[in-house]
mmCIF file with all atom_site columns, C-alpha atoms in Angstrom:
data_model
loop_
_atom_site.group_PDB
_atom_site.id
_atom_site.type_symbol
_atom_site.label_atom_id
_atom_site.label_alt_id
_atom_site.label_comp_id
_atom_site.label_asym_id
_atom_site.label_entity_id
_atom_site.label_seq_id
_atom_site.pdbx_PDB_ins_code
_atom_site.Cartn_x
_atom_site.Cartn_y
_atom_site.Cartn_z
_atom_site.occupancy
_atom_site.B_iso_or_equiv
_atom_site.pdbx_formal_charge
_atom_site.auth_seq_id
_atom_site.auth_comp_id
_atom_site.auth_asym_id
_atom_site.auth_atom_id
_atom_site.pdbx_PDB_model_num
ATOM 1   C CA . UNK A 1 1   ? -16.704 10.941  -3.240  1.00 0.00 ? 1   UNK A CA 1
ATOM 2   C CA . UNK A 1 2   ? -14.922 12.894  -0.273  1.00 0.00 ? 2   UNK A CA 1
ATOM 3   C CA . UNK A 1 3   ? -12.430 10.167  -0.077  1.00 0.00 ? 3   UNK A CA 1
ATOM 4   C CA . UNK A 1 4   ? -11.233 10.993  -3.667  1.00 0.00 ? 4   UNK A CA 1
ATOM 5   C CA . UNK A 1 5   ? -10.893 14.468  -2.757  1.00 0.00 ? 5   UNK A CA 1
ATOM 6   C CA . UNK A 1 6   ? -9.669  13.861  0.953   1.00 0.00 ? 6   UNK A CA 1
ATOM 7   C CA . UNK A 1 7   ? -6.991  11.501  -1.558  1.00 0.00 ? 7   UNK A CA 1
ATOM 8   C CA . UNK A 1 8   ? -6.239  14.042  -4.120  1.00 0.00 ? 8   UNK A CA 1
ATOM 9   C CA . UNK A 1 9   ? -5.551  17.086  -1.700  1.00 0.00 ? 9   UNK A CA 1
ATOM 10  C CA . UNK A 1 10  ? -3.168  14.586  -0.053  1.00 0.00 ? 10  UNK A CA 1
ATOM 11  C CA . UNK A 1 11  ? -1.375  13.879  -3.119  1.00 0.00 ? 11  UNK A CA 1
ATOM 12  C CA . UNK A 1 12  ? -1.259  17.590  -4.296  1.00 0.00 ? 12  UNK A CA 1
ATOM 13  C CA . UNK A 1 13  ? 0.381   17.872  -1.166  1.00 0.00 ? 13  UNK A CA 1
ATOM 14  C CA . UNK A 1 14  ? 2.793   15.397  -1.245  1.00 0.00 ? 14  UNK A CA 1
ATOM 15  C CA . UNK A 1 15  ? 3.481   16.897  -4.803  1.00 0.00 ? 15  UNK A CA 1
ATOM 16  C CA . UNK A 1 16  ? 4.012   20.671  -3.712  1.00 0.00 ? 16  UNK A CA 1
ATOM 17  C CA . UNK A 1 17  ? 6.604   19.475  -1.006  1.00 0.00 ? 17  UNK A CA 1
ATOM 18  C CA . UNK A 1 18  ? 8.291   17.465  -3.731  1.00 0.00 ? 18  UNK A CA 1
ATOM 19  C CA . UNK A 1 19  ? 8.224   20.659  -5.872  1.00 0.00 ? 19  UNK A CA 1
ATOM 20  C CA . UNK A 1 20  ? 9.517   23.035  -3.178  1.00 0.00 ? 20  UNK A CA 1
ATOM 21  C CA . UNK A 1 21  ? 12.419  20.431  -2.578  1.00 0.00 ? 21  UNK A CA 1
ATOM 22  C CA . UNK A 1 22  ? 13.455  20.652  -6.304  1.00 0.00 ? 22  UNK A CA 1
ATOM 23  C CA . UNK A 1 23  ? 13.613  24.331  -5.841  1.00 0.00 ? 23  UNK A CA 1
ATOM 24  C CA . UNK A 1 24  ? 11.846  24.872  -8.732  1.00 0.00 ? 24  UNK A CA 1
ATOM 25  C CA . UNK A 1 25  ? 9.619   27.849  -7.104  1.00 0.00 ? 25  UNK A CA 1
ATOM 26  C CA . UNK A 1 26  ? 13.382  29.283  -6.492  1.00 0.00 ? 26  UNK A CA 1
ATOM 27  C CA . UNK A 1 27  ? 14.088  32.549  -8.492  1.00 0.00 ? 27  UNK A CA 1
ATOM 28  C CA . UNK A 1 28  ? 17.812  32.614  -9.229  1.00 0.00 ? 28  UNK A CA 1
ATOM 29  C CA . UNK A 1 29  ? 17.613  36.304  -10.473 1.00 0.00 ? 29  UNK A CA 1
ATOM 30  C CA . UNK A 1 30  ? 16.584  38.039  -7.514  1.00 0.00 ? 30  UNK A CA 1
ATOM 31  C CA . UNK A 1 31  ? 19.178  35.668  -5.179  1.00 0.00 ? 31  UNK A CA 1
ATOM 32  C CA . UNK A 1 32  ? 22.736  36.026  -4.589  1.00 0.00 ? 32  UNK A CA 1
ATOM 33  C CA . UNK A 1 33  ? 25.622  33.709  -5.139  1.00 0.00 ? 33  UNK A CA 1
ATOM 34  C CA . UNK A 1 34  ? 26.328  31.038  -8.094  1.00 0.00 ? 34  UNK A CA 1
ATOM 35  C CA . UNK A 1 35  ? 23.121  31.778  -10.609 1.00 0.00 ? 35  UNK A CA 1
ATOM 36  C CA . UNK A 1 36  ? 23.002  27.805  -11.391 1.00 0.00 ? 36  UNK A CA 1
ATOM 37  C CA . UNK A 1 37  ? 23.068  26.408  -7.900  1.00 0.00 ? 37  UNK A CA 1
ATOM 38  C CA . UNK A 1 38  ? 21.962  22.454  -7.877  1.00 0.00 ? 38  UNK A CA 1
ATOM 39  C CA . UNK A 1 39  ? 20.031  21.326  -4.783  1.00 0.00 ? 39  UNK A CA 1
ATOM 40  C CA . UNK A 1 40  ? 22.257  18.924  -2.726  1.00 0.00 ? 40  UNK A CA 1
ATOM 41  C CA . UNK A 1 41  ? 22.483  15.739  -3.002  1.00 0.00 ? 41  UNK A CA 1
ATOM 42  C CA . UNK A 1 42  ? 20.022  14.751  -0.232  1.00 0.00 ? 42  UNK A CA 1
ATOM 43  C CA . UNK A 1 43  ? 17.356  16.446  -1.524  1.00 0.00 ? 43  UNK A CA 1
ATOM 44  C CA . UNK A 1 44  ? 17.423  14.986  -5.185  1.00 0.00 ? 44  UNK A CA 1
ATOM 45  C CA . UNK A 1 45  ? 14.604  12.332  -5.523  1.00 0.00 ? 45  UNK A CA 1
ATOM 46  C CA . UNK A 1 46  ? 16.360  9.117   -6.562  1.00 0.00 ? 46  UNK A CA 1
ATOM 47  C CA . UNK A 1 47  ? 14.443  8.320   -10.375 1.00 0.00 ? 47  UNK A CA 1
ATOM 48  C CA . UNK A 1 48  ? 13.341  4.608   -8.855  1.00 0.00 ? 48  UNK A CA 1
ATOM 49  C CA . UNK A 1 49  ? 12.077  6.059   -6.121  1.00 0.00 ? 49  UNK A CA 1
ATOM 50  C CA . UNK A 1 50  ? 10.286  8.451   -7.972  1.00 0.00 ? 50  UNK A CA 1
ATOM 51  C CA . UNK A 1 51  ? 9.031   6.475   -10.387 1.00 0.00 ? 51  UNK A CA 1
ATOM 52  C CA . UNK A 1 52  ? 8.004   4.092   -7.554  1.00 0.00 ? 52  UNK A CA 1
ATOM 53  C CA . UNK A 1 53  ? 5.879   6.742   -5.898  1.00 0.00 ? 53  UNK A CA 1
ATOM 54  C CA . UNK A 1 54  ? 3.967   8.179   -9.086  1.00 0.00 ? 54  UNK A CA 1
ATOM 55  C CA . UNK A 1 55  ? 3.079   4.620   -9.630  1.00 0.00 ? 55  UNK A CA 1
ATOM 56  C CA . UNK A 1 56  ? 1.275   4.211   -6.103  1.00 0.00 ? 56  UNK A CA 1
ATOM 57  C CA . UNK A 1 57  ? 0.078   7.378   -6.763  1.00 0.00 ? 57  UNK A CA 1
ATOM 58  C CA . UNK A 1 58  ? -2.112  5.882   -9.923  1.00 0.00 ? 58  UNK A CA 1
ATOM 59  C CA . UNK A 1 59  ? -2.696  2.613   -8.044  1.00 0.00 ? 59  UNK A CA 1
ATOM 60  C CA . UNK A 1 60  ? -3.950  4.639   -4.809  1.00 0.00 ? 60  UNK A CA 1
ATOM 61  C CA . UNK A 1 61  ? -6.369  6.573   -6.663  1.00 0.00 ? 61  UNK A CA 1
ATOM 62  C CA . UNK A 1 62  ? -7.651  3.456   -8.591  1.00 0.00 ? 62  UNK A CA 1
ATOM 63  C CA . UNK A 1 63  ? -8.439  1.867   -4.964  1.00 0.00 ? 63  UNK A CA 1
ATOM 64  C CA . UNK A 1 64  ? -10.136 5.547   -3.676  1.00 0.00 ? 64  UNK A CA 1
ATOM 65  C CA . UNK A 1 65  ? -12.373 5.039   -6.729  1.00 0.00 ? 65  UNK A CA 1
ATOM 66  C CA . UNK A 1 66  ? -13.404 1.519   -6.232  1.00 0.00 ? 66  UNK A CA 1
ATOM 67  C CA . UNK A 1 67  ? -13.825 2.090   -2.049  1.00 0.00 ? 67  UNK A CA 1
ATOM 68  C CA . UNK A 1 68  ? -15.764 5.258   -2.802  1.00 0.00 ? 68  UNK A CA 1
ATOM 69  C CA . UNK A 1 69  ? -18.124 3.281   -5.639  1.00 0.00 ? 69  UNK A CA 1
ATOM 70  C CA . UNK A 1 70  ? -18.838 0.879   -2.914  1.00 0.00 ? 70  UNK A CA 1
ATOM 71  C CA . UNK A 1 71  ? -19.926 3.890   -0.205  1.00 0.00 ? 71  UNK A CA 1
ATOM 72  C CA . UNK A 1 72  ? -22.372 4.590   -3.404  1.00 0.00 ? 72  UNK A CA 1
ATOM 73  C CA . UNK A 1 73  ? -23.551 1.486   -4.424  1.00 0.00 ? 73  UNK A CA 1
ATOM 74  C CA . UNK A 1 74  ? -24.281 -0.774  -1.358  1.00 0.00 ? 74  UNK A CA 1
ATOM 75  C CA . UNK A 1 75  ? -26.677 0.587   0.784   1.00 0.00 ? 75  UNK A CA 1
ATOM 76  C CA . UNK A 1 76  ? -25.495 1.810   4.585   1.00 0.00 ? 76  UNK A CA 1
ATOM 77  C CA . UNK A 1 77  ? -27.221 -1.452  7.005   1.00 0.00 ? 77  UNK A CA 1
ATOM 78  C CA . UNK A 1 78  ? -27.059 -4.201  4.187   1.00 0.00 ? 78  UNK A CA 1
ATOM 79  C CA . UNK A 1 79  ? -26.297 -7.446  5.317   1.00 0.00 ? 79  UNK A CA 1
ATOM 80  C CA . UNK A 1 80  ? -22.711 -7.041  3.610   1.00 0.00 ? 80  UNK A CA 1
ATOM 81  C CA . UNK A 1 81  ? -19.939 -9.492  3.298   1.00 0.00 ? 81  UNK A CA 1
ATOM 82  C CA . UNK A 1 82  ? -20.946 -13.204 4.541   1.00 0.00 ? 82  UNK A CA 1
ATOM 83  C CA . UNK A 1 83  ? -17.415 -13.659 5.870   1.00 0.00 ? 83  UNK A CA 1
ATOM 84  C CA . UNK A 1 84  ? -16.118 -13.881 9.391   1.00 0.00 ? 84  UNK A CA 1
ATOM 85  C CA . UNK A 1 85  ? -14.060 -10.754 9.513   1.00 0.00 ? 85  UNK A CA 1
ATOM 86  C CA . UNK A 1 86  ? -11.919 -12.871 12.338  1.00 0.00 ? 86  UNK A CA 1
ATOM 87  C CA . UNK A 1 87  ? -9.388  -14.386 9.718   1.00 0.00 ? 87  UNK A CA 1
ATOM 88  C CA . UNK A 1 88  ? -9.123  -11.166 7.879   1.00 0.00 ? 88  UNK A CA 1
ATOM 89  C CA . UNK A 1 89  ? -8.063  -9.309  11.204  1.00 0.00 ? 89  UNK A CA 1
ATOM 90  C CA . UNK A 1 90  ? -5.379  -12.445 11.242  1.00 0.00 ? 90  UNK A CA 1
ATOM 91  C CA . UNK A 1 91  ? -4.228  -11.891 7.543   1.00 0.00 ? 91  UNK A CA 1
ATOM 92  C CA . UNK A 1 92  ? -4.364  -7.790  8.784   1.00 0.00 ? 92  UNK A CA 1
ATOM 93  C CA . UNK A 1 93  ? -1.545  -8.552  11.420  1.00 0.00 ? 93  UNK A CA 1
ATOM 94  C CA . UNK A 1 94  ? 0.341   -10.391 9.268   1.00 0.00 ? 94  UNK A CA 1
ATOM 95  C CA . UNK A 1 95  ? 0.514   -7.809  6.135   1.00 0.00 ? 95  UNK A CA 1
ATOM 96  C CA . UNK A 1 96  ? 1.902   -5.016  9.226   1.00 0.00 ? 96  UNK A CA 1
ATOM 97  C CA . UNK A 1 97  ? 4.247   -7.534  10.439  1.00 0.00 ? 97  UNK A CA 1
ATOM 98  C CA . UNK A 1 98  ? 5.554   -7.649  6.742   1.00 0.00 ? 98  UNK A CA 1
ATOM 99  C CA . UNK A 1 99  ? 5.940   -3.785  6.648   1.00 0.00 ? 99  UNK A CA 1
ATOM 100 C CA . UNK A 1 100 ? 7.676   -3.950  9.801   1.00 0.00 ? 100 UNK A CA 1
ATOM 101 C CA . UNK A 1 101 ? 9.926   -6.338  8.842   1.00 0.00 ? 101 UNK A CA 1
ATOM 102 C CA . UNK A 1 102 ? 10.400  -4.685  6.351   1.00 0.00 ? 102 UNK A CA 1
ATOM 103 C CA . UNK A 1 103 ? 11.300  -1.354  7.743   1.00 0.00 ? 103 UNK A CA 1
ATOM 104 C CA . UNK A 1 104 ? 13.571  -3.684  10.181  1.00 0.00 ? 104 UNK A CA 1
ATOM 105 C CA . UNK A 1 105 ? 15.576  -5.291  7.162   1.00 0.00 ? 105 UNK A CA 1
ATOM 106 C CA . UNK A 1 106 ? 16.551  -1.986  6.049   1.00 0.00 ? 106 UNK A CA 1
ATOM 107 C CA . UNK A 1 107 ? 17.617  -0.542  8.887   1.00 0.00 ? 107 UNK A CA 1
ATOM 108 C CA . UNK A 1 108 ? 20.095  -3.803  9.253   1.00 0.00 ? 108 UNK A CA 1
ATOM 109 C CA . UNK A 1 109 ? 21.641  -2.892  5.647   1.00 0.00 ? 109 UNK A CA 1
ATOM 110 C CA . UNK A 1 110 ? 22.106  0.367   6.476   1.00 0.00 ? 110 UNK A CA 1
ATOM 111 C CA . UNK A 1 111 ? 24.328  -0.713  9.660   1.00 0.00 ? 111 UNK A CA 1
ATOM 112 C CA . UNK A 1 112 ? 25.918  -3.620  7.579   1.00 0.00 ? 112 UNK A CA 1
ATOM 113 C CA . UNK A 1 113 ? 23.982  -6.266  9.611   1.00 0.00 ? 113 UNK A CA 1
ATOM 114 C CA . UNK A 1 114 ? 23.484  -8.721  6.730   1.00 0.00 ? 114 UNK A CA 1
ATOM 115 C CA . UNK A 1 115 ? 22.540  -11.682 8.907   1.00 0.00 ? 115 UNK A CA 1
ATOM 116 C CA . UNK A 1 116 ? 19.928  -9.986  10.513  1.00 0.00 ? 116 UNK A CA 1
ATOM 117 C CA . UNK A 1 117 ? 18.947  -7.841  6.746   1.00 0.00 ? 117 UNK A CA 1
ATOM 118 C CA . UNK A 1 118 ? 18.371  -11.517 5.524   1.00 0.00 ? 118 UNK A CA 1
ATOM 119 C CA . UNK A 1 119 ? 16.557  -12.748 7.905   1.00 0.00 ? 119 UNK A CA 1
ATOM 120 C CA . UNK A 1 120 ? 14.346  -9.892  7.787   1.00 0.00 ? 120 UNK A CA 1
ATOM 121 C CA . UNK A 1 121 ? 13.643  -10.126 4.228   1.00 0.00 ? 121 UNK A CA 1
ATOM 122 C CA . UNK A 1 122 ? 12.738  -13.805 4.233   1.00 0.00 ? 122 UNK A CA 1
ATOM 123 C CA . UNK A 1 123 ? 10.302  -13.341 7.505   1.00 0.00 ? 123 UNK A CA 1
ATOM 124 C CA . UNK A 1 124 ? 8.062   -10.314 5.805   1.00 0.00 ? 124 UNK A CA 1
ATOM 125 C CA . UNK A 1 125 ? 8.544   -12.056 2.234   1.00 0.00 ? 125 UNK A CA 1
ATOM 126 C CA . UNK A 1 126 ? 7.037   -15.424 4.485   1.00 0.00 ? 126 UNK A CA 1
ATOM 127 C CA . UNK A 1 127 ? 4.365   -13.015 6.149   1.00 0.00 ? 127 UNK A CA 1
ATOM 128 C CA . UNK A 1 128 ? 2.900   -11.592 2.936   1.00 0.00 ? 128 UNK A CA 1
ATOM 129 C CA . UNK A 1 129 ? 2.368   -15.140 1.584   1.00 0.00 ? 129 UNK A CA 1
ATOM 130 C CA . UNK A 1 130 ? 0.537   -15.737 4.938   1.00 0.00 ? 130 UNK A CA 1
ATOM 131 C CA . UNK A 1 131 ? -1.450  -13.192 4.172   1.00 0.00 ? 131 UNK A CA 1
ATOM 132 C CA . UNK A 1 132 ? -2.063  -14.045 0.413   1.00 0.00 ? 132 UNK A CA 1
ATOM 133 C CA . UNK A 1 133 ? -3.077  -17.698 1.569   1.00 0.00 ? 133 UNK A CA 1
ATOM 134 C CA . UNK A 1 134 ? -5.738  -15.872 4.327   1.00 0.00 ? 134 UNK A CA 1
ATOM 135 C CA . UNK A 1 135 ? -7.084  -13.615 1.361   1.00 0.00 ? 135 UNK A CA 1
ATOM 136 C CA . UNK A 1 136 ? -7.183  -16.898 -1.135  1.00 0.00 ? 136 UNK A CA 1
ATOM 137 C CA . UNK A 1 137 ? -9.090  -18.523 2.070   1.00 0.00 ? 137 UNK A CA 1
ATOM 138 C CA . UNK A 1 138 ? -11.550 -15.363 2.459   1.00 0.00 ? 138 UNK A CA 1
ATOM 139 C CA . UNK A 1 139 ? -11.645 -15.956 -1.571  1.00 0.00 ? 139 UNK A CA 1
ATOM 140 C CA . UNK A 1 140 ? -12.817 -19.211 -1.632  1.00 0.00 ? 140 UNK A CA 1
ATOM 141 C CA . UNK A 1 141 ? -15.252 -19.064 1.580   1.00 0.00 ? 141 UNK A CA 1
ATOM 142 C CA . UNK A 1 142 ? -16.986 -15.740 -0.295  1.00 0.00 ? 142 UNK A CA 1
ATOM 143 C CA . UNK A 1 143 ? -17.474 -17.965 -3.522  1.00 0.00 ? 143 UNK A CA 1
ATOM 144 C CA . UNK A 1 144 ? -18.311 -21.097 -1.679  1.00 0.00 ? 144 UNK A CA 1
ATOM 145 C CA . UNK A 1 145 ? -21.440 -18.491 0.148   1.00 0.00 ? 145 UNK A CA 1
ATOM 146 C CA . UNK A 1 146 ? -22.193 -17.487 -3.582  1.00 0.00 ? 146 UNK A CA 1
ATOM 147 C CA . UNK A 1 147 ? -21.662 -13.981 -2.779  1.00 0.00 ? 147 UNK A CA 1
ATOM 148 C CA . UNK A 1 148 ? -19.296 -13.342 -6.034  1.00 0.00 ? 148 UNK A CA 1
ATOM 149 C CA . UNK A 1 149 ? -21.694 -14.987 -8.257  1.00 0.00 ? 149 UNK A CA 1
ATOM 150 C CA . UNK A 1 150 ? -24.931 -13.199 -7.552  1.00 0.00 ? 150 UNK A CA 1
ATOM 151 C CA . UNK A 1 151 ? -26.073 -9.438  -7.847  1.00 0.00 ? 151 UNK A CA 1
ATOM 152 C CA . UNK A 1 152 ? -24.893 -9.242  -4.247  1.00 0.00 ? 152 UNK A CA 1
ATOM 153 C CA . UNK A 1 153 ? -22.778 -5.819  -4.151  1.00 0.00 ? 153 UNK A CA 1
ATOM 154 C CA . UNK A 1 154 ? -21.245 -6.400  -0.932  1.00 0.00 ? 154 UNK A CA 1
ATOM 155 C CA . UNK A 1 155 ? -20.271 -10.124 -2.031  1.00 0.00 ? 155 UNK A CA 1
ATOM 156 C CA . UNK A 1 156 ? -18.855 -8.408  -5.704  1.00 0.00 ? 156 UNK A CA 1
ATOM 157 C CA . UNK A 1 157 ? -16.728 -5.284  -4.411  1.00 0.00 ? 157 UNK A CA 1
ATOM 158 C CA . UNK A 1 158 ? -15.399 -7.678  -1.691  1.00 0.00 ? 158 UNK A CA 1
ATOM 159 C CA . UNK A 1 159 ? -13.958 -10.101 -4.301  1.00 0.00 ? 159 UNK A CA 1
ATOM 160 C CA . UNK A 1 160 ? -13.117 -7.189  -7.046  1.00 0.00 ? 160 UNK A CA 1
ATOM 161 C CA . UNK A 1 161 ? -10.913 -5.061  -4.279  1.00 0.00 ? 161 UNK A CA 1
ATOM 162 C CA . UNK A 1 162 ? -9.255  -8.118  -2.656  1.00 0.00 ? 162 UNK A CA 1
ATOM 163 C CA . UNK A 1 163 ? -8.524  -9.629  -5.920  1.00 0.00 ? 163 UNK A CA 1
ATOM 164 C CA . UNK A 1 164 ? -6.721  -6.352  -7.481  1.00 0.00 ? 164 UNK A CA 1
ATOM 165 C CA . UNK A 1 165 ? -5.339  -6.115  -4.043  1.00 0.00 ? 165 UNK A CA 1
ATOM 166 C CA . UNK A 1 166 ? -3.905  -9.724  -4.052  1.00 0.00 ? 166 UNK A CA 1
ATOM 167 C CA . UNK A 1 167 ? -2.306  -8.452  -7.584  1.00 0.00 ? 167 UNK A CA 1
ATOM 168 C CA . UNK A 1 168 ? -0.731  -5.835  -6.157  1.00 0.00 ? 168 UNK A CA 1
ATOM 169 C CA . UNK A 1 169 ? 0.759   -7.683  -3.667  1.00 0.00 ? 169 UNK A CA 1
ATOM 170 C CA . UNK A 1 170 ? 1.879   -10.882 -5.938  1.00 0.00 ? 170 UNK A CA 1
ATOM 171 C CA . UNK A 1 171 ? 3.734   -7.970  -7.798  1.00 0.00 ? 171 UNK A CA 1
ATOM 172 C CA . UNK A 1 172 ? 5.919   -6.895  -4.976  1.00 0.00 ? 172 UNK A CA 1
ATOM 173 C CA . UNK A 1 173 ? 6.290   -10.538 -3.733  1.00 0.00 ? 173 UNK A CA 1
ATOM 174 C CA . UNK A 1 174 ? 8.928   -10.051 -7.307  1.00 0.00 ? 174 UNK A CA 1
ATOM 175 C CA . UNK A 1 175 ? 10.324  -8.150  -6.741  1.00 0.00 ? 175 UNK A CA 1
ATOM 176 C CA . UNK A 1 176 ? 11.108  -8.955  -3.102  1.00 0.00 ? 176 UNK A CA 1
ATOM 177 C CA . UNK A 1 177 ? 12.230  -12.705 -3.982  1.00 0.00 ? 177 UNK A CA 1
ATOM 178 C CA . UNK A 1 178 ? 14.360  -10.949 -6.338  1.00 0.00 ? 178 UNK A CA 1
ATOM 179 C CA . UNK A 1 179 ? 15.847  -8.719  -3.679  1.00 0.00 ? 179 UNK A CA 1
ATOM 180 C CA . UNK A 1 180 ? 16.080  -11.365 -1.472  1.00 0.00 ? 180 UNK A CA 1
ATOM 181 C CA . UNK A 1 181 ? 18.083  -13.703 -3.970  1.00 0.00 ? 181 UNK A CA 1
ATOM 182 C CA . UNK A 1 182 ? 20.494  -10.805 -4.946  1.00 0.00 ? 182 UNK A CA 1
ATOM 183 C CA . UNK A 1 183 ? 21.188  -10.569 -1.110  1.00 0.00 ? 183 UNK A CA 1
ATOM 184 C CA . UNK A 1 184 ? 22.044  -14.835 -0.539  1.00 0.00 ? 184 UNK A CA 1
ATOM 185 C CA . UNK A 1 185 ? 23.882  -14.162 -3.872  1.00 0.00 ? 185 UNK A CA 1
ATOM 186 C CA . UNK A 1 186 ? 26.254  -11.552 -3.050  1.00 0.00 ? 186 UNK A CA 1
ATOM 187 C CA . UNK A 1 187 ? 25.747  -11.518 0.227   1.00 0.00 ? 187 UNK A CA 1
ATOM 188 C CA . UNK A 1 188 ? 26.039  -8.085  0.913   1.00 0.00 ? 188 UNK A CA 1
ATOM 189 C CA . UNK A 1 189 ? 22.242  -6.327  1.581   1.00 0.00 ? 189 UNK A CA 1
ATOM 190 C CA . UNK A 1 190 ? 23.917  -3.279  2.237   1.00 0.00 ? 190 UNK A CA 1
ATOM 191 C CA . UNK A 1 191 ? 24.689  -2.970  -1.463  1.00 0.00 ? 191 UNK A CA 1
ATOM 192 C CA . UNK A 1 192 ? 20.493  -3.153  -1.976  1.00 0.00 ? 192 UNK A CA 1
ATOM 193 C CA . UNK A 1 193 ? 19.583  -0.510  1.048   1.00 0.00 ? 193 UNK A CA 1
ATOM 194 C CA . UNK A 1 194 ? 18.194  1.590   -2.144  1.00 0.00 ? 194 UNK A CA 1
ATOM 195 C CA . UNK A 1 195 ? 15.897  -1.314  -3.334  1.00 0.00 ? 195 UNK A CA 1
ATOM 196 C CA . UNK A 1 196 ? 14.802  -2.464  0.229   1.00 0.00 ? 196 UNK A CA 1
ATOM 197 C CA . UNK A 1 197 ? 13.625  0.702   0.640   1.00 0.00 ? 197 UNK A CA 1
ATOM 198 C CA . UNK A 1 198 ? 11.361  0.489   -2.667  1.00 0.00 ? 198 UNK A CA 1
ATOM 199 C CA . UNK A 1 199 ? 10.108  -2.424  -0.966  1.00 0.00 ? 199 UNK A CA 1
ATOM 200 C CA . UNK A 1 200 ? 9.112   -1.033  2.384   1.00 0.00 ? 200 UNK A CA 1
ATOM 201 C CA . UNK A 1 201 ? 7.540   2.125   0.759   1.00 0.00 ? 201 UNK A CA 1
ATOM 202 C CA . UNK A 1 202 ? 5.520   -0.671  -1.645  1.00 0.00 ? 202 UNK A CA 1
ATOM 203 C CA . UNK A 1 203 ? 4.620   -2.574  1.403   1.00 0.00 ? 203 UNK A CA 1
ATOM 204 C CA . UNK A 1 204 ? 3.768   0.530   3.568   1.00 0.00 ? 204 UNK A CA 1
ATOM 205 C CA . UNK A 1 205 ? 1.239   1.572   0.691   1.00 0.00 ? 205 UNK A CA 1
ATOM 206 C CA . UNK A 1 206 ? -0.442  -1.593  0.870   1.00 0.00 ? 206 UNK A CA 1
ATOM 207 C CA . UNK A 1 207 ? -1.032  -1.662  4.552   1.00 0.00 ? 207 UNK A CA 1
ATOM 208 C CA . UNK A 1 208 ? -2.726  1.196   4.004   1.00 0.00 ? 208 UNK A CA 1
ATOM 209 C CA . UNK A 1 209 ? -5.195  0.407   0.875   1.00 0.00 ? 209 UNK A CA 1
ATOM 210 C CA . UNK A 1 210 ? -5.627  -2.526  2.729   1.00 0.00 ? 210 UNK A CA 1
ATOM 211 C CA . UNK A 1 211 ? -6.715  -1.010  6.042   1.00 0.00 ? 211 UNK A CA 1
ATOM 212 C CA . UNK A 1 212 ? -8.865  1.323   4.258   1.00 0.00 ? 212 UNK A CA 1
ATOM 213 C CA . UNK A 1 213 ? -10.565 -1.500  1.954   1.00 0.00 ? 213 UNK A CA 1
ATOM 214 C CA . UNK A 1 214 ? -10.832 -3.327  5.291   1.00 0.00 ? 214 UNK A CA 1
ATOM 215 C CA . UNK A 1 215 ? -12.164 -0.736  7.007   1.00 0.00 ? 215 UNK A CA 1
ATOM 216 C CA . UNK A 1 216 ? -15.113 -0.340  4.587   1.00 0.00 ? 216 UNK A CA 1
ATOM 217 C CA . UNK A 1 217 ? -15.877 -3.931  3.991   1.00 0.00 ? 217 UNK A CA 1
ATOM 218 C CA . UNK A 1 218 ? -16.223 -4.622  7.652   1.00 0.00 ? 218 UNK A CA 1
ATOM 219 C CA . UNK A 1 219 ? -16.639 -3.016  11.048  1.00 0.00 ? 219 UNK A CA 1
ATOM 220 C CA . UNK A 1 220 ? -13.238 -1.938  12.212  1.00 0.00 ? 220 UNK A CA 1
ATOM 221 C CA . UNK A 1 221 ? -12.646 1.219   14.815  1.00 0.00 ? 221 UNK A CA 1
ATOM 222 C CA . UNK A 1 222 ? -11.782 2.864   11.861  1.00 0.00 ? 222 UNK A CA 1
ATOM 223 C CA . UNK A 1 223 ? -14.844 1.723   9.713   1.00 0.00 ? 223 UNK A CA 1
ATOM 224 C CA . UNK A 1 224 ? -16.672 5.125   10.979  1.00 0.00 ? 224 UNK A CA 1
ATOM 225 C CA . UNK A 1 225 ? -14.312 7.533   9.514   1.00 0.00 ? 225 UNK A CA 1
ATOM 226 C CA . UNK A 1 226 ? -13.951 5.950   6.140   1.00 0.00 ? 226 UNK A CA 1
ATOM 227 C CA . UNK A 1 227 ? -18.138 5.844   5.887   1.00 0.00 ? 227 UNK A CA 1
ATOM 228 C CA . UNK A 1 228 ? -18.316 9.008   6.389   1.00 0.00 ? 228 UNK A CA 1
ATOM 229 C CA . UNK A 1 229 ? -16.065 9.934   3.268   1.00 0.00 ? 229 UNK A CA 1
ATOM 230 C CA . UNK A 1 230 ? -17.663 7.478   0.903   1.00 0.00 ? 230 UNK A CA 1
ATOM 231 C CA . UNK A 1 231 ? -21.679 7.773   1.652   1.00 0.00 ? 231 UNK A CA 1
ATOM 232 C CA . UNK A 1 232 ? -22.822 10.882  -0.891  1.00 0.00 ? 232 UNK A CA 1
ATOM 233 C CA . UNK A 1 233 ? -24.701 13.011  1.475   1.00 0.00 ? 233 UNK A CA 1
ATOM 234 C CA . UNK A 1 234 ? -28.243 11.833  2.940   1.00 0.00 ? 234 UNK A CA 1
#
């Protein structure tokens, strides 16, 4: 459960930073100047971004609990998931590429480079679809191997975690398609900078969640750290 505690500690630190930016700890009766000073425009978090952050915090906690449950349920040294991890390394690369392309699209939209922004949006959507297709192929291979239909805990957790992550990604793809269609219809991605920024935050969260899940399901350079955070003390 250490992973959940680390996650909650990080969430508490982010919440404290946000509250500090809203000047909620200020004591106007002890300071000189206007009594009702408002935060500067750049310090006010947009409502949509705040709502998305709260949603991602809940989703992150759900996946942290699932990963912690995997660490407690699947014993160390078990056979694990009967799947060649090279397929998932490839799809992980496409998910990282999609996140990178969305950052490029946001920067292009901010500087008014409409063609670049549209191209990066479409490329990010294509890379995300490739990731989702690769996950579908992995599920099929797992299913054909019988791991998802037996009492094998590793295979069942793989199907559950990746299925939830795939649904999470599918929801983001629907929003991304709406933004890409809006950019193509209006011809002005600059007017969609805030929406593209929300998609970028969403994809960054998708990538982080997947890297943690990938680290515990398969052997990766960061698997040792995640394993230590998830396994109960011996």
